[in-house]
């Protein structure tokens, strides 16, 4: 019996144990609340909810590399040898139906740098509501006045992600895969608070004349850990004719620290379907559709989908191009959760904190890359990911990916 499946389980167990952190340790997302406190603003539940939503959005926005191997095989019982079954070197972020081959093992290691620059098109370095927030001033536990404060956040968020992936061909038509992402996250928070107006208890707001600020605070930190671990399986349904199809199933384990922007905090099950065909012997279009079912909050589930093509321009060089989409089924938070009292045209009323909207989002990306065989069944791959729209947390340039894989 092969020891490969046992090795996969062992690595998975080590990874899960590795994410256990010291109880009571502060998370990176706590900087949002701490920064407000340092400029004299007691945030309350709205700041906590804002930190939670940003952390969850960041974790879901880190791209996941495909489990599909560049080389796939099928055993020929007549010749008693493995024969290559894939005509192209394959996609990078999309899955293709081809399975690895019975008892074959594929390992890969990838690196990507993910930097978030904006939210809904607004620079993360200039997050602010169009209206000043309203806070109460207390002396000896008694409310003495109220301040209207222009609050601005300057956020910097980036991650270095190393993906360790192993795929094993259980049967000719069945693959299982384990992806363990190691992630280093850096987060910087700058806060600027300027009191523009003040009001006595029960009185009207008037321009601030003394003690107006601005007050500033700067915080930074980084964290290293294991992101959410993925267990993936793929079953090839059909290779007949020109159309190939497969069913996929993914389990997302909540092993990453949500507060450090490294995990969703939820266990997800994702059924999927993959289809492809072959044109001119070396061009392979693909299409993917998956549903990420959040088992703790079904309304927070989302759809992932993509269409693309890969083509071998040379026997040892393949190009890959794909459109990738992700659509949330509902808002990630209700407006009331992240709303705070603001002074709007002289009247206090609730508005989204920092002007951030956590309504339902759609994410569209363009993926482009190449695979190159360097020796036998060892290949390297490089890829770029470019955001086609500005909804949610986004990178304004290109997310780079490099990796190496081998099949044995």
XYZ file of C-alpha atoms in Angstrom:
408
model
C 0.000 0.000 0.000
C 1.301 3.476 -0.897
C 2.431 5.699 1.953
C 1.501 8.875 0.053
C -2.047 9.309 1.463
C -0.691 8.802 5.001
C 1.977 11.414 4.331
C -0.665 13.887 3.168
C -2.692 13.359 6.348
C 0.432 13.752 8.460
C 1.359 17.071 6.801
C -2.225 18.275 7.260
C -2.162 17.418 10.959
C 1.127 19.264 11.444
C -0.251 22.315 9.664
C -3.367 22.422 11.838
C -1.276 22.131 14.990
C 0.993 24.892 13.720
C -1.765 27.502 13.710
C -2.512 27.231 17.415
C -1.555 30.627 18.802
C -1.043 31.988 22.257
C -4.367 32.766 23.922
C -5.090 36.430 24.341
C -2.631 37.540 21.641
C -3.733 40.659 19.795
C -4.642 40.333 16.145
C -3.510 42.683 13.394
C -7.068 43.834 12.745
C -7.239 45.114 16.350
C -5.186 48.074 15.109
C -8.387 49.629 13.747
C -9.873 49.859 17.237
C -6.570 50.666 18.978
C -5.848 53.485 16.535
C -9.190 55.130 17.267
C -8.589 54.829 21.012
C -5.178 56.497 20.702
C -6.742 59.593 19.147
C -9.390 59.755 21.867
C -12.239 57.915 20.154
C -13.859 54.944 21.857
C -14.928 52.949 18.826
C -17.532 50.532 20.112
C -19.151 47.705 18.145
C -19.020 49.495 14.768
C -15.210 49.557 14.808
C -15.102 45.889 15.860
C -17.465 44.942 13.032
C -15.421 46.981 10.544
C -12.234 45.150 11.554
C -13.964 41.758 11.256
C -15.380 42.504 7.803
C -12.092 43.815 6.403
C -10.251 40.752 7.733
C -12.787 38.336 6.230
C -12.782 40.139 2.877
C -8.978 40.087 2.726
C -8.790 36.344 3.405
C -11.294 35.537 0.640
C -9.481 37.807 -1.828
C -6.170 35.898 -1.797
C -6.010 33.849 -5.037
C -5.819 30.044 -4.874
C -3.671 28.118 -7.356
C -5.236 25.245 -9.289
C -4.741 21.643 -8.168
C -4.471 20.475 -11.794
C -1.063 19.070 -12.718
C 0.812 20.080 -15.851
C 1.349 16.440 -16.808
C -1.392 13.809 -16.483
C -1.227 10.095 -17.290
C -3.259 6.945 -17.847
C -2.004 3.397 -17.506
C -1.910 1.303 -20.674
C -2.364 -2.334 -19.528
C -1.405 -3.734 -22.938
C 1.968 -1.984 -22.973
C 2.215 -1.942 -19.136
C 3.328 1.684 -19.150
C 1.899 5.092 -18.210
C 1.038 7.250 -21.213
C 0.554 10.999 -21.108
C -3.170 11.850 -21.323
C -3.036 15.672 -21.424
C -2.297 17.405 -24.717
C -1.404 20.790 -23.169
C 0.551 21.924 -20.111
C -2.621 23.215 -18.484
C -4.071 26.299 -16.767
C -2.799 27.953 -13.581
C -5.854 29.205 -11.676
C -8.577 27.244 -13.477
C -9.076 23.506 -13.008
C -9.170 21.139 -15.974
C -10.999 17.786 -15.960
C -7.902 15.629 -16.612
C -6.822 13.563 -13.612
C -3.248 12.752 -12.673
C -3.314 8.964 -13.098
C -3.446 6.046 -10.686
C -0.630 6.069 -8.102
C 0.963 9.187 -9.627
C 2.033 11.966 -7.278
C 2.376 15.666 -8.093
C 3.984 18.224 -5.794
C 4.197 21.957 -6.307
C 5.391 25.041 -4.483
C 4.279 28.541 -5.415
C 4.890 32.060 -4.171
C 2.698 35.118 -4.602
C 2.796 38.641 -3.257
C -0.625 40.153 -2.598
C -0.929 43.850 -1.772
C -4.305 45.493 -1.297
C -4.462 49.117 -2.455
C -8.130 50.104 -2.518
C -11.649 49.319 -1.369
C -14.487 49.975 -3.828
C -12.073 52.194 -5.744
C -11.069 54.287 -2.704
C -7.369 54.385 -1.833
C -6.736 52.514 1.443
C -4.444 55.375 2.391
C -7.350 57.828 2.346
C -10.283 56.075 4.004
C -12.712 58.617 5.419
C -16.410 59.319 5.586
C -17.632 62.455 3.812
C -19.076 63.512 7.183
C -17.435 63.925 10.623
C -18.255 61.323 13.256
C -20.036 62.359 16.458
C -18.597 61.280 19.814
C -19.447 62.168 23.396
C -16.969 63.871 25.726
C -17.077 62.681 29.325
C -15.619 64.070 32.529
C -15.850 61.952 35.654
C -18.243 59.615 33.865
C -20.611 62.466 32.990
C -21.262 63.593 29.393
C -20.218 67.243 29.126
C -20.244 67.857 25.369
C -20.075 66.283 21.921
C -17.412 66.487 19.204
C -17.749 66.243 15.435
C -14.442 64.749 14.256
C -12.986 64.248 10.791
C -11.535 60.740 11.040
C -9.132 59.464 8.373
C -7.432 56.062 8.186
C -4.299 55.212 6.211
C -4.092 51.412 5.868
C -1.360 49.247 4.368
C -2.029 45.527 3.931
C 0.132 42.973 2.144
C 0.801 39.231 2.269
C 3.582 36.915 1.138
C 2.037 33.516 0.430
C 3.877 30.221 -0.138
C 1.589 27.430 -1.312
C 2.626 23.816 -0.682
C 0.476 21.453 -2.718
C 0.380 17.701 -3.159
C -1.914 15.716 -5.496
C -2.257 11.926 -5.501
C -3.948 9.804 -8.131
C -6.091 7.403 -6.129
C -7.594 5.964 -9.326
C -7.161 6.744 -13.002
C -10.249 8.951 -12.700
C -9.896 10.200 -9.102
C -7.420 12.714 -7.617
C -7.097 14.041 -4.087
C -5.169 17.208 -3.242
C -3.911 18.989 -0.158
C -2.945 22.673 -0.251
C -1.207 24.176 2.778
C -0.613 27.939 2.326
C 2.013 29.539 4.562
C 1.380 33.258 4.874
C 3.203 36.271 6.251
C 0.963 39.322 6.633
C 1.974 42.902 7.285
C -0.534 45.529 8.379
C 0.052 49.242 9.034
C -2.503 51.678 10.404
C -2.302 55.449 10.498
C -5.093 57.484 12.099
C -5.756 61.222 11.909
C -8.528 62.860 13.936
C -9.436 66.553 13.654
C -12.298 68.018 15.687
C -14.221 70.409 13.437
C -17.216 71.241 15.625
C -18.301 70.926 19.259
C -21.634 71.135 21.031
C -22.671 71.451 24.680
C -25.159 68.959 26.070
C -28.480 69.659 24.367
C -26.950 72.493 22.301
C -26.133 73.057 18.627
C -22.790 72.324 16.998
C -20.440 75.259 16.467
C -16.914 75.466 14.989
C -14.179 74.139 17.266
C -11.920 76.894 18.630
C -9.503 75.120 20.986
C -8.105 71.635 21.537
C -9.145 70.692 18.021
C -6.054 68.686 17.083
C -5.272 66.975 14.870
C -4.401 63.906 16.883
C -2.495 61.135 15.142
C -1.552 57.534 15.807
C 0.555 55.008 13.919
C 0.545 51.256 14.461
C 2.151 48.397 12.580
C 2.624 44.684 12.927
C 3.067 41.427 11.085
C 2.031 37.839 11.599
C 3.079 34.475 10.192
C 0.860 31.424 10.096
C -0.980 28.849 8.049
C -3.804 30.204 5.943
C -7.001 28.165 5.492
C -6.044 24.634 4.388
C -7.793 23.224 1.315
C -8.645 19.562 0.763
C -9.672 18.985 -2.863
C -10.890 16.020 -4.893
C -11.653 15.625 -8.594
C -13.457 12.805 -10.403
C -13.233 12.542 -14.191
C -16.675 11.881 -15.654
C -16.016 11.626 -19.364
C -13.189 11.668 -21.886
C -15.349 10.637 -24.829
C -15.589 12.733 -27.965
C -14.255 16.280 -27.874
C -15.698 17.199 -24.465
C -14.142 16.297 -21.127
C -15.870 16.881 -17.804
C -15.176 16.314 -14.126
C -16.775 16.906 -10.754
C -14.839 18.584 -7.969
C -15.261 18.871 -4.216
C -13.326 21.226 -1.966
C -13.222 21.521 1.817
C -11.903 24.769 3.240
C -10.681 24.263 6.805
C -10.739 27.359 9.058
C -7.098 26.951 10.074
C -6.078 30.570 9.376
C -6.286 33.353 11.946
C -9.179 35.547 10.829
C -7.996 38.515 12.867
C -4.637 38.463 11.056
C -6.278 38.536 7.591
C -5.251 34.894 7.080
C -8.531 32.974 7.245
C -12.292 33.191 6.908
C -13.131 31.625 10.255
C -15.677 29.344 8.562
C -15.750 25.755 7.320
C -16.748 25.700 3.661
C -17.807 22.939 1.274
C -17.493 23.667 -2.439
C -18.977 21.371 -5.099
C -17.723 22.172 -8.597
C -17.865 21.140 -12.242
C -15.031 21.453 -14.761
C -15.301 21.076 -18.558
C -12.784 21.388 -21.370
C -12.246 20.500 -24.993
C -9.341 20.348 -27.434
C -8.908 22.369 -30.607
C -6.247 21.853 -33.271
C -4.471 19.350 -31.066
C -2.833 21.907 -28.759
C -5.425 24.516 -27.729
C -7.635 23.679 -24.748
C -10.561 25.941 -23.681
C -11.900 25.372 -20.142
C -14.839 26.447 -18.007
C -15.297 26.139 -14.224
C -18.221 26.660 -11.870
C -18.133 26.199 -8.089
C -20.312 27.157 -5.122
C -18.549 27.929 -1.831
C -21.106 26.952 0.808
C -20.426 28.603 4.172
C -21.659 25.995 6.640
C -21.877 28.510 9.505
C -23.760 31.202 7.591
C -25.261 29.913 4.342
C -26.246 33.435 3.270
C -22.521 34.273 3.126
C -21.912 31.637 0.438
C -20.572 32.662 -2.951
C -20.120 31.436 -6.516
C -16.772 31.091 -8.266
C -16.577 30.757 -12.027
C -14.140 31.137 -14.877
C -13.482 30.566 -18.541
C -10.106 30.374 -20.174
C -7.796 28.743 -22.646
C -4.315 27.286 -22.539
C -2.207 26.468 -25.572
C 1.181 24.900 -26.143
C 3.050 27.296 -28.421
C 6.083 24.996 -28.255
C 6.389 21.372 -27.088
C 7.851 22.568 -23.762
C 6.098 25.920 -23.423
C 2.425 26.632 -22.761
C 0.496 29.893 -22.406
C -2.581 30.364 -20.230
C -5.278 33.060 -20.287
C -8.414 33.126 -18.140
C -11.285 35.277 -16.896
C -11.999 34.598 -13.207
C -15.137 35.676 -11.357
C -16.428 35.536 -7.802
C -19.913 36.684 -6.769
C -21.267 36.939 -3.252
C -24.867 35.834 -2.716
C -25.620 38.570 -0.175
C -24.073 41.448 1.758
C -21.257 40.412 4.073
C -22.618 42.761 6.765
C -25.789 44.764 7.246
C -25.423 48.580 7.142
C -26.348 48.831 10.821
C -23.369 46.684 11.897
C -20.716 49.086 10.610
C -22.625 52.358 10.935
C -21.615 55.147 13.297
C -23.180 58.464 14.281
C -22.112 61.250 11.872
C -22.922 64.933 11.617
C -24.782 65.284 8.312
C -25.791 68.861 7.413
C -25.859 69.771 11.088
C -27.951 66.741 12.113
C -26.530 63.590 13.795
C -27.451 60.440 11.876
C -26.030 56.977 11.201
C -23.727 56.555 8.192
C -21.228 53.829 7.154
C -18.008 54.112 9.141
C -15.188 55.437 6.924
C -17.693 55.370 4.060
C -17.165 51.620 3.533
C -20.018 49.601 2.045
C -20.119 45.857 2.764
C -23.003 45.138 0.413
C -22.945 42.263 -2.077
C -19.854 42.321 -4.311
C -18.710 40.861 -7.638
C -15.007 40.346 -8.356
C -13.654 40.008 -11.902
C -9.998 39.262 -12.721
C -7.830 38.548 -15.750
C -5.221 35.817 -15.330
C -2.316 35.415 -17.752
C 0.723 33.188 -17.460
C 2.914 30.452 -18.849
C 4.249 26.999 -18.009
C 7.646 25.759 -19.155
C 9.131 22.270 -18.899
C 12.687 22.500 -17.587
C 13.562 18.804 -17.249
C 11.528 15.644 -17.812
C 8.379 16.082 -15.662
C 9.606 19.157 -13.831
C 8.167 22.506 -14.866
C 8.023 26.114 -13.727
C 5.109 28.515 -14.044
C 4.643 32.274 -13.757
C 1.399 34.237 -13.748
C -0.082 37.685 -13.327
C -3.542 38.534 -11.986
C -5.141 41.862 -12.870
C -8.371 43.216 -11.350
C -10.990 44.104 -13.983
C -13.264 45.965 -11.563
C -12.835 47.820 -8.278
C -15.443 46.251 -5.980
C -14.207 45.237 -2.529
C -10.542 44.955 -1.544
C -8.400 45.145 -4.666
C -4.842 45.339 -5.929
C -4.398 48.248 -8.340
C -1.532 46.703 -10.333
C -0.756 43.006 -10.903
C -0.557 40.154 -8.383
C 2.526 38.097 -9.346
C 2.824 34.317 -8.954
C 5.796 32.011 -9.535
C 6.045 28.294 -8.886
C 7.559 24.935 -9.651
C 5.970 21.486 -9.861
C 6.939 17.921 -10.579
C 5.100 14.670 -11.227
C 6.419 11.283 -10.104
